[in-house]
């Protein structure tokens, strides 16, 4: 009988772990439904639309849909209307089965996704096995493009590029601002334990070592945690100059809230993307968010860094997004919009054939200089050793929470505001 | 430092304890494993959020509204759904309560979206400094949890209804023979258990944001607490909650925070092996 209870509880954990894996399917004909299917070009859009990642999953989908709408209103891709096929992937198992469905039943020539790295790793595997192009718009784990897959392309930056930016910013701005040499600084690294956090932390560790920053502690944790106070107590004793943190939303709010509460005040908190870059983070923390640095894909860079066409696009999309969604357009959504723009206005119109080979070749040919995309990025593949599918021209910048909003503060040619270390936990 | 960790663990453990008290009552009395317990907390949090954002009611005051509303919800759910599960095979119970949990999560996602809704007040980051730092919202949550848990304990010990509930926990057939209206006791127990989640929700909202899947993070912990303390035992739930809280903070400090789940699950398994009825459970109560 006692076994029964154990079995029962085990069954529950398994059920709970898998319970969010419902498959939502819905075809979203973005244009006139009257068109026959031949005139439509089906594109798979795979995101976590339900479950714990749903917030940004849905926002990502809306980003792609906005670009598809705009392109369709302008006549589509070489006369074909884009029809997005929506796939819901709340967990890795669902990501695989939905990728399978998009390929075998919907017969899409290209899938776009995925927001979360764990889901992307699962879905891209299916695409590669079935020889279908997968374009990653906003999951950043390096592993996605490190596996030597020839059909997987990522238009946004990789996690290691984020980690890189965090340490470069420390070297170029923080150290001089503190009035010390970079190799005199001490730091701790706190990261959530999934593929995303681990990849960022690994890069920070490597890069910090090169620069001579002393790392006092590296801590991983589960992003669903209810409490981070123990880690904060530990950091209080270690007293580092800088905390590097990578988190999802729930834990990012918890960390800053508890750090403030427990009176832990390092000289700077340098975070990378994830929860720290979200408007919900600012809303939840109010003025306590001020001063936190976030390395992220740029949103609203200084217009001097952009070409005229990019400024136009930036204004058009910002306006339409705010009209339709009623929220500000964040760096995270810009990633998706960029990816969709590249696919719908550069890659697909120029592909000789709309099959895997044609699209793959068109992707390899893309050559968009820096500053041509509305967030200041460009696109070029095949330039990074070991990661041919990674866009080497994805920009990554440093933002800071100031007056309860995110402002771009580094590098100098992108910045719209000045970085200020005194803002952190300032009453 | 160890003192700071212990107090931190006790504070967070108090909240786990209150959640566990509701679950252990339902578990112990009805022999139903309620997997939707965490989602009731989520529903309560959204309710508290609405009261706060629409009517401007302080979350701590809204306890007085949310708790009775959740009591009624529990009563109604029992009438239409849960009472049919008493004595049903485990698989049926799992399907129904897990299904209910998914239904509530999806409804929340449809109605409120996946946004993180939080209530901000000046209290949120206030601390009391007694050599160890105590967060004000955590202290309030802890104090309310303890008062309510003890009140429930006294209710079970001293009142006639309380005794009837305990009798049903010990042996539902004998209780029926002694003239206890078991069906009514079931309804009452389920409603009380649900009302407690409402109470938890209101005192948690100043600490954690509300979002559709927040229940999942709490419910696993609550199950561990309940089994550790003994099914149906209120003191067990209290002590179990505090122990889990302390294990969490201490192991996260001395080892990697990523290991804390591993720690309490190992302890959970050990307890199941050595003392399957939990600390305070009566022998045989673990037999569902």
PDB file of C-alpha atoms in Angstrom, chain B residues 17-258:
ATOM      1  CA  UNK B  17       2.359  25.211   5.842  1.00  0.00           C
ATOM      2  CA  UNK B  18      -0.865  27.159   5.379  1.00  0.00           C
ATOM      3  CA  UNK B  19      -1.271  25.816   1.857  1.00  0.00           C
ATOM      4  CA  UNK B  20      -0.566  22.341   3.147  1.00  0.00           C
ATOM      5  CA  UNK B  21      -3.156  22.621   5.926  1.00  0.00           C
ATOM      6  CA  UNK B  22      -5.934  22.957   3.327  1.00  0.00           C
ATOM      7  CA  UNK B  23      -4.590  20.112   1.255  1.00  0.00           C
ATOM      8  CA  UNK B  24      -4.006  17.801   4.169  1.00  0.00           C
ATOM      9  CA  UNK B  25      -7.576  18.300   5.387  1.00  0.00           C
ATOM     10  CA  UNK B  26      -9.003  17.312   2.003  1.00  0.00           C
ATOM     11  CA  UNK B  27      -6.437  14.546   1.583  1.00  0.00           C
ATOM     12  CA  UNK B  28      -6.995  13.168   5.064  1.00  0.00           C
ATOM     13  CA  UNK B  29     -10.758  13.426   5.298  1.00  0.00           C
ATOM     14  CA  UNK B  30     -11.916  12.692   1.769  1.00  0.00           C
ATOM     15  CA  UNK B  31      -8.982  10.566   0.604  1.00  0.00           C
ATOM     16  CA  UNK B  32      -8.930  12.686  -2.528  1.00  0.00           C
ATOM     17  CA  UNK B  33      -5.661  13.911  -3.955  1.00  0.00           C
ATOM     18  CA  UNK B  34      -6.548  17.387  -5.078  1.00  0.00           C
ATOM     19  CA  UNK B  35      -4.146  18.333  -7.850  1.00  0.00           C
ATOM     20  CA  UNK B  36      -6.025  21.540  -8.501  1.00  0.00           C
ATOM     21  CA  UNK B  37      -5.039  22.915  -5.092  1.00  0.00           C
ATOM     22  CA  UNK B  38      -2.312  25.139  -6.548  1.00  0.00           C
ATOM     23  CA  UNK B  39      -4.724  26.471  -9.153  1.00  0.00           C
ATOM     24  CA  UNK B  40      -7.154  27.471  -6.404  1.00  0.00           C
ATOM     25  CA  UNK B  41      -4.346  29.636  -5.049  1.00  0.00           C
ATOM     26  CA  UNK B  42      -3.931  31.078  -8.541  1.00  0.00           C
ATOM     27  CA  UNK B  43      -7.679  31.824  -8.791  1.00  0.00           C
ATOM     28  CA  UNK B  44      -7.537  33.475  -5.370  1.00  0.00           C
ATOM     29  CA  UNK B  45      -4.591  35.614  -6.458  1.00  0.00           C
ATOM     30  CA  UNK B  46      -6.438  36.866  -9.537  1.00  0.00           C
ATOM     31  CA  UNK B  47      -9.472  37.574  -7.371  1.00  0.00           C
ATOM     32  CA  UNK B  48      -7.312  39.573  -4.974  1.00  0.00           C
ATOM     33  CA  UNK B  49      -5.732  41.383  -7.901  1.00  0.00           C
ATOM     34  CA  UNK B  50      -9.151  42.370  -9.289  1.00  0.00           C
ATOM     35  CA  UNK B  51     -10.276  43.621  -5.894  1.00  0.00           C
ATOM     36  CA  UNK B  52      -7.072  45.645  -5.673  1.00  0.00           C
ATOM     37  CA  UNK B  53      -7.005  47.095  -9.181  1.00  0.00           C
ATOM     38  CA  UNK B  54     -10.729  47.722  -9.646  1.00  0.00           C
ATOM     39  CA  UNK B  55     -11.886  48.587  -6.149  1.00  0.00           C
ATOM     40  CA  UNK B  56      -8.560  49.607  -4.625  1.00  0.00           C
ATOM     41  CA  UNK B  57      -8.882  47.134  -1.756  1.00  0.00           C
ATOM     42  CA  UNK B  58      -5.658  46.369   0.088  1.00  0.00           C
ATOM     43  CA  UNK B  59      -4.711  42.684  -0.415  1.00  0.00           C
ATOM     44  CA  UNK B  60      -4.573  42.101   3.338  1.00  0.00           C
ATOM     45  CA  UNK B  61      -8.086  43.480   3.759  1.00  0.00           C
ATOM     46  CA  UNK B  62      -9.379  41.503   0.811  1.00  0.00           C
ATOM     47  CA  UNK B  63      -8.702  38.340   2.820  1.00  0.00           C
ATOM     48  CA  UNK B  64     -12.135  39.030   4.302  1.00  0.00           C
ATOM     49  CA  UNK B  65     -13.716  38.831   0.846  1.00  0.00           C
ATOM     50  CA  UNK B  66     -11.548  36.321  -0.988  1.00  0.00           C
ATOM     51  CA  UNK B  67     -11.694  33.671   1.734  1.00  0.00           C
ATOM     52  CA  UNK B  68     -15.525  33.428   1.852  1.00  0.00           C
ATOM     53  CA  UNK B  69     -15.749  33.586  -1.960  1.00  0.00           C
ATOM     54  CA  UNK B  70     -13.316  30.695  -2.234  1.00  0.00           C
ATOM     55  CA  UNK B  71     -15.280  28.854   0.472  1.00  0.00           C
ATOM     56  CA  UNK B  72     -18.389  29.125  -1.688  1.00  0.00           C
ATOM     57  CA  UNK B  73     -16.461  28.093  -4.790  1.00  0.00           C
ATOM     58  CA  UNK B  74     -15.179  25.053  -2.924  1.00  0.00           C
ATOM     59  CA  UNK B  75     -18.676  24.186  -1.753  1.00  0.00           C
ATOM     60  CA  UNK B  76     -20.065  24.428  -5.286  1.00  0.00           C
ATOM     61  CA  UNK B  77     -17.214  22.477  -6.840  1.00  0.00           C
ATOM     62  CA  UNK B  78     -17.780  19.764  -4.300  1.00  0.00           C
ATOM     63  CA  UNK B  79     -21.491  19.664  -5.043  1.00  0.00           C
ATOM     64  CA  UNK B  80     -21.085  19.291  -8.802  1.00  0.00           C
ATOM     65  CA  UNK B  81     -17.803  17.466  -9.124  1.00  0.00           C
ATOM     66  CA  UNK B  82     -15.681  16.448  -6.183  1.00  0.00           C
ATOM     67  CA  UNK B  83     -18.272  14.510  -4.187  1.00  0.00           C
ATOM     68  CA  UNK B  84     -18.581  12.080  -7.051  1.00  0.00           C
ATOM     69  CA  UNK B  85     -14.906  11.221  -6.603  1.00  0.00           C
ATOM     70  CA  UNK B  86     -15.117   9.965  -3.044  1.00  0.00           C
ATOM     71  CA  UNK B  87     -14.270   6.305  -3.133  1.00  0.00           C
ATOM     72  CA  UNK B  88     -13.637   6.398  -6.897  1.00  0.00           C
ATOM     73  CA  UNK B  89     -10.488   4.716  -8.250  1.00  0.00           C
ATOM     74  CA  UNK B  90      -7.279   6.788  -7.992  1.00  0.00           C
ATOM     75  CA  UNK B  91      -7.044   7.113 -11.739  1.00  0.00           C
ATOM     76  CA  UNK B  92     -10.446   8.769 -11.883  1.00  0.00           C
ATOM     77  CA  UNK B  93      -9.471  11.164  -9.103  1.00  0.00           C
ATOM     78  CA  UNK B  94      -6.258  12.069 -10.852  1.00  0.00           C
ATOM     79  CA  UNK B  95      -7.974  12.640 -14.178  1.00  0.00           C
ATOM     80  CA  UNK B  96     -10.647  14.829 -12.684  1.00  0.00           C
ATOM     81  CA  UNK B  97      -8.486  16.988 -10.422  1.00  0.00           C
ATOM     82  CA  UNK B  98      -5.635  17.322 -12.931  1.00  0.00           C
ATOM     83  CA  UNK B  99      -8.252  18.129 -15.558  1.00  0.00           C
ATOM     84  CA  UNK B 100      -9.730  20.761 -13.263  1.00  0.00           C
ATOM     85  CA  UNK B 101      -6.253  22.183 -12.744  1.00  0.00           C
ATOM     86  CA  UNK B 102      -5.658  22.437 -16.503  1.00  0.00           C
ATOM     87  CA  UNK B 103      -9.082  23.943 -17.028  1.00  0.00           C
ATOM     88  CA  UNK B 104      -8.436  26.662 -14.454  1.00  0.00           C
ATOM     89  CA  UNK B 105      -4.991  27.420 -15.901  1.00  0.00           C
ATOM     90  CA  UNK B 106      -6.368  27.708 -19.413  1.00  0.00           C
ATOM     91  CA  UNK B 107      -9.264  29.886 -18.270  1.00  0.00           C
ATOM     92  CA  UNK B 108      -6.818  32.205 -16.534  1.00  0.00           C
ATOM     93  CA  UNK B 109      -4.739  32.348 -19.705  1.00  0.00           C
ATOM     94  CA  UNK B 110      -7.795  33.222 -21.790  1.00  0.00           C
ATOM     95  CA  UNK B 111      -9.192  35.797 -19.379  1.00  0.00           C
ATOM     96  CA  UNK B 112      -6.054  37.480 -18.055  1.00  0.00           C
ATOM     97  CA  UNK B 113      -3.432  36.510 -20.641  1.00  0.00           C
ATOM     98  CA  UNK B 114       0.004  35.361 -19.596  1.00  0.00           C
ATOM     99  CA  UNK B 115       1.006  38.710 -18.074  1.00  0.00           C
ATOM    100  CA  UNK B 116       2.560  38.867 -14.625  1.00  0.00           C
ATOM    101  CA  UNK B 117       0.167  40.924 -12.537  1.00  0.00           C
ATOM    102  CA  UNK B 118       1.536  42.270  -9.300  1.00  0.00           C
ATOM    103  CA  UNK B 119       0.365  44.527  -6.567  1.00  0.00           C
ATOM    104  CA  UNK B 120       2.932  47.081  -5.548  1.00  0.00           C
ATOM    105  CA  UNK B 121       2.853  48.789  -2.247  1.00  0.00           C
ATOM    106  CA  UNK B 122       5.516  50.447  -0.122  1.00  0.00           C
ATOM    107  CA  UNK B 123       5.380  47.380   2.072  1.00  0.00           C
ATOM    108  CA  UNK B 124       6.776  45.113  -0.636  1.00  0.00           C
ATOM    109  CA  UNK B 125      10.433  45.752   0.071  1.00  0.00           C
ATOM    110  CA  UNK B 126      10.167  46.932   3.688  1.00  0.00           C
ATOM    111  CA  UNK B 127      12.218  45.067   6.249  1.00  0.00           C
ATOM    112  CA  UNK B 128      12.403  44.735   9.997  1.00  0.00           C
ATOM    113  CA  UNK B 129      16.017  44.661  11.172  1.00  0.00           C
ATOM    114  CA  UNK B 130      16.451  42.561  14.316  1.00  0.00           C
ATOM    115  CA  UNK B 131      20.030  41.557  13.672  1.00  0.00           C
ATOM    116  CA  UNK B 132      18.450  39.324  11.073  1.00  0.00           C
ATOM    117  CA  UNK B 133      16.535  40.968   8.243  1.00  0.00           C
ATOM    118  CA  UNK B 134      12.848  40.097   8.050  1.00  0.00           C
ATOM    119  CA  UNK B 135      10.762  41.151   5.040  1.00  0.00           C
ATOM    120  CA  UNK B 136       7.532  42.782   6.184  1.00  0.00           C
ATOM    121  CA  UNK B 137       5.179  41.006   3.727  1.00  0.00           C
ATOM    122  CA  UNK B 138       6.827  37.682   4.607  1.00  0.00           C
ATOM    123  CA  UNK B 139       6.366  38.326   8.318  1.00  0.00           C
ATOM    124  CA  UNK B 140       2.706  39.257   7.825  1.00  0.00           C
ATOM    125  CA  UNK B 141       2.155  36.121   5.725  1.00  0.00           C
ATOM    126  CA  UNK B 142       3.855  34.005   8.348  1.00  0.00           C
ATOM    127  CA  UNK B 143       1.903  35.436  11.269  1.00  0.00           C
ATOM    128  CA  UNK B 144      -1.454  35.072   9.500  1.00  0.00           C
ATOM    129  CA  UNK B 145      -0.547  31.519   8.435  1.00  0.00           C
ATOM    130  CA  UNK B 146       0.304  30.523  11.972  1.00  0.00           C
ATOM    131  CA  UNK B 147      -2.779  32.092  13.522  1.00  0.00           C
ATOM    132  CA  UNK B 148      -5.089  30.467  10.992  1.00  0.00           C
ATOM    133  CA  UNK B 149      -3.399  27.067  11.199  1.00  0.00           C
ATOM    134  CA  UNK B 150      -3.673  27.082  14.966  1.00  0.00           C
ATOM    135  CA  UNK B 151      -7.289  28.238  14.770  1.00  0.00           C
ATOM    136  CA  UNK B 152      -8.076  25.332  12.446  1.00  0.00           C
ATOM    137  CA  UNK B 153      -6.290  22.987  14.809  1.00  0.00           C
ATOM    138  CA  UNK B 154      -8.353  24.187  17.774  1.00  0.00           C
ATOM    139  CA  UNK B 155     -11.517  23.995  15.673  1.00  0.00           C
ATOM    140  CA  UNK B 156     -10.774  20.343  14.941  1.00  0.00           C
ATOM    141  CA  UNK B 157      -9.926  19.520  18.551  1.00  0.00           C
ATOM    142  CA  UNK B 158     -12.616  21.387  20.438  1.00  0.00           C
ATOM    143  CA  UNK B 159     -15.764  21.808  18.389  1.00  0.00           C
ATOM    144  CA  UNK B 160     -18.312  19.136  17.642  1.00  0.00           C
ATOM    145  CA  UNK B 161     -17.973  19.630  13.881  1.00  0.00           C
ATOM    146  CA  UNK B 162     -14.218  19.474  14.253  1.00  0.00           C
ATOM    147  CA  UNK B 163     -14.483  16.191  16.080  1.00  0.00           C
ATOM    148  CA  UNK B 164     -16.798  14.852  13.390  1.00  0.00           C
ATOM    149  CA  UNK B 165     -14.200  15.791  10.780  1.00  0.00           C
ATOM    150  CA  UNK B 166     -11.497  13.980  12.730  1.00  0.00           C
ATOM    151  CA  UNK B 167     -13.698  10.962  13.184  1.00  0.00           C
ATOM    152  CA  UNK B 168     -14.209  10.832   9.431  1.00  0.00           C
ATOM    153  CA  UNK B 169     -10.446  11.028   8.907  1.00  0.00           C
ATOM    154  CA  UNK B 170      -9.909   8.059  11.207  1.00  0.00           C
ATOM    155  CA  UNK B 171     -12.593   5.840   9.788  1.00  0.00           C
ATOM    156  CA  UNK B 172     -15.372   7.003   7.576  1.00  0.00           C
ATOM    157  CA  UNK B 173     -17.482   3.878   8.070  1.00  0.00           C
ATOM    158  CA  UNK B 174     -17.409   4.003  11.847  1.00  0.00           C
ATOM    159  CA  UNK B 175     -18.104   7.724  11.679  1.00  0.00           C
ATOM    160  CA  UNK B 176     -21.219   7.038   9.618  1.00  0.00           C
ATOM    161  CA  UNK B 177     -22.294   4.436  12.152  1.00  0.00           C
ATOM    162  CA  UNK B 178     -21.847   6.980  14.932  1.00  0.00           C
ATOM    163  CA  UNK B 179     -24.305   9.261  13.212  1.00  0.00           C
ATOM    164  CA  UNK B 180     -21.870  11.654  11.494  1.00  0.00           C
ATOM    165  CA  UNK B 181     -23.296  13.024   8.266  1.00  0.00           C
ATOM    166  CA  UNK B 182     -20.220  12.139   6.235  1.00  0.00           C
ATOM    167  CA  UNK B 183     -21.401  13.821   3.043  1.00  0.00           C
ATOM    168  CA  UNK B 184     -21.841  17.111   4.802  1.00  0.00           C
ATOM    169  CA  UNK B 185     -18.442  16.727   6.429  1.00  0.00           C
ATOM    170  CA  UNK B 186     -16.914  16.175   3.003  1.00  0.00           C
ATOM    171  CA  UNK B 187     -18.531  19.302   1.612  1.00  0.00           C
ATOM    172  CA  UNK B 188     -17.418  21.337   4.597  1.00  0.00           C
ATOM    173  CA  UNK B 189     -13.863  20.016   4.474  1.00  0.00           C
ATOM    174  CA  UNK B 190     -13.472  20.720   0.790  1.00  0.00           C
ATOM    175  CA  UNK B 191     -14.870  24.212   1.204  1.00  0.00           C
ATOM    176  CA  UNK B 192     -12.559  24.941   4.149  1.00  0.00           C
ATOM    177  CA  UNK B 193      -9.562  23.620   2.222  1.00  0.00           C
ATOM    178  CA  UNK B 194     -10.442  25.830  -0.726  1.00  0.00           C
ATOM    179  CA  UNK B 195     -11.105  28.845   1.487  1.00  0.00           C
ATOM    180  CA  UNK B 196      -7.601  28.461   2.922  1.00  0.00           C
ATOM    181  CA  UNK B 197      -6.106  28.707  -0.579  1.00  0.00           C
ATOM    182  CA  UNK B 198      -7.985  32.004  -0.962  1.00  0.00           C
ATOM    183  CA  UNK B 199      -6.460  33.231   2.251  1.00  0.00           C
ATOM    184  CA  UNK B 200      -2.989  32.180   1.097  1.00  0.00           C
ATOM    185  CA  UNK B 201      -3.533  33.871  -2.243  1.00  0.00           C
ATOM    186  CA  UNK B 202      -4.396  37.214  -0.664  1.00  0.00           C
ATOM    187  CA  UNK B 203      -1.350  37.260   1.600  1.00  0.00           C
ATOM    188  CA  UNK B 204       0.958  36.020  -1.163  1.00  0.00           C
ATOM    189  CA  UNK B 205       0.015  38.574  -3.815  1.00  0.00           C
ATOM    190  CA  UNK B 206       2.153  41.339  -2.262  1.00  0.00           C
ATOM    191  CA  UNK B 207       5.144  38.958  -2.551  1.00  0.00           C
ATOM    192  CA  UNK B 208       4.594  37.086  -5.817  1.00  0.00           C
ATOM    193  CA  UNK B 209       2.971  38.209  -9.064  1.00  0.00           C
ATOM    194  CA  UNK B 210      -0.155  36.389 -10.282  1.00  0.00           C
ATOM    195  CA  UNK B 211       0.121  34.413 -13.515  1.00  0.00           C
ATOM    196  CA  UNK B 212      -1.683  31.346 -14.858  1.00  0.00           C
ATOM    197  CA  UNK B 213       0.900  28.735 -13.880  1.00  0.00           C
ATOM    198  CA  UNK B 214       1.938  30.034 -10.476  1.00  0.00           C
ATOM    199  CA  UNK B 215       0.059  27.179  -8.768  1.00  0.00           C
ATOM    200  CA  UNK B 216       2.395  24.559 -10.226  1.00  0.00           C
ATOM    201  CA  UNK B 217       5.392  26.007  -8.408  1.00  0.00           C
ATOM    202  CA  UNK B 218       3.636  25.694  -5.057  1.00  0.00           C
ATOM    203  CA  UNK B 219       1.632  22.517  -5.400  1.00  0.00           C
ATOM    204  CA  UNK B 220       4.545  20.070  -5.607  1.00  0.00           C
ATOM    205  CA  UNK B 221       6.055  21.564  -2.486  1.00  0.00           C
ATOM    206  CA  UNK B 222       2.709  21.351  -0.744  1.00  0.00           C
ATOM    207  CA  UNK B 223       2.387  17.657  -1.538  1.00  0.00           C
ATOM    208  CA  UNK B 224       5.812  17.010  -0.097  1.00  0.00           C
ATOM    209  CA  UNK B 225       4.866  18.920   3.048  1.00  0.00           C
ATOM    210  CA  UNK B 226       1.615  17.012   3.462  1.00  0.00           C
ATOM    211  CA  UNK B 227       3.153  13.590   3.065  1.00  0.00           C
ATOM    212  CA  UNK B 228       6.051  14.548   5.305  1.00  0.00           C
ATOM    213  CA  UNK B 229       3.794  15.750   8.092  1.00  0.00           C
ATOM    214  CA  UNK B 230       1.306  12.942   7.810  1.00  0.00           C
ATOM    215  CA  UNK B 231      -1.926  12.854   5.882  1.00  0.00           C
ATOM    216  CA  UNK B 232      -4.699  14.717   7.648  1.00  0.00           C
ATOM    217  CA  UNK B 233      -2.465  16.070  10.391  1.00  0.00           C
ATOM    218  CA  UNK B 234      -2.476  19.832  10.964  1.00  0.00           C
ATOM    219  CA  UNK B 235       0.594  19.929  13.260  1.00  0.00           C
ATOM    220  CA  UNK B 236       2.287  17.698  10.687  1.00  0.00           C
ATOM    221  CA  UNK B 237       1.557  20.194   7.917  1.00  0.00           C
ATOM    222  CA  UNK B 238       2.882  23.026  10.061  1.00  0.00           C
ATOM    223  CA  UNK B 239       6.116  21.310  10.966  1.00  0.00           C
ATOM    224  CA  UNK B 240       6.526  19.851   7.481  1.00  0.00           C
ATOM    225  CA  UNK B 241       6.140  23.322   5.968  1.00  0.00           C
ATOM    226  CA  UNK B 242       8.743  24.830   8.251  1.00  0.00           C
ATOM    227  CA  UNK B 243      11.177  21.978   7.627  1.00  0.00           C
ATOM    228  CA  UNK B 244      10.875  22.290   3.868  1.00  0.00           C
ATOM    229  CA  UNK B 245      11.348  26.058   4.112  1.00  0.00           C
ATOM    230  CA  UNK B 246      14.518  25.610   6.155  1.00  0.00           C
ATOM    231  CA  UNK B 247      15.874  22.868   3.890  1.00  0.00           C
ATOM    232  CA  UNK B 248      15.372  25.196   0.938  1.00  0.00           C
ATOM    233  CA  UNK B 249      17.196  28.197   2.311  1.00  0.00           C
ATOM    234  CA  UNK B 250      20.014  26.295   4.002  1.00  0.00           C
ATOM    235  CA  UNK B 251      20.780  23.986   1.078  1.00  0.00           C
ATOM    236  CA  UNK B 252      20.596  26.887  -1.376  1.00  0.00           C
ATOM    237  CA  UNK B 253      23.163  28.788   0.668  1.00  0.00           C
ATOM    238  CA  UNK B 254      25.673  26.032   1.341  1.00  0.00           C
ATOM    239  CA  UNK B 255      25.254  24.255  -1.975  1.00  0.00           C
ATOM    240  CA  UNK B 256      24.053  25.487  -5.320  1.00  0.00           C
ATOM    241  CA  UNK B 257      20.493  26.925  -5.315  1.00  0.00           C
ATOM    242  CA  UNK B 258      19.794  24.596  -8.241  1.00  0.00           C
TER     243      UNK B 258
END
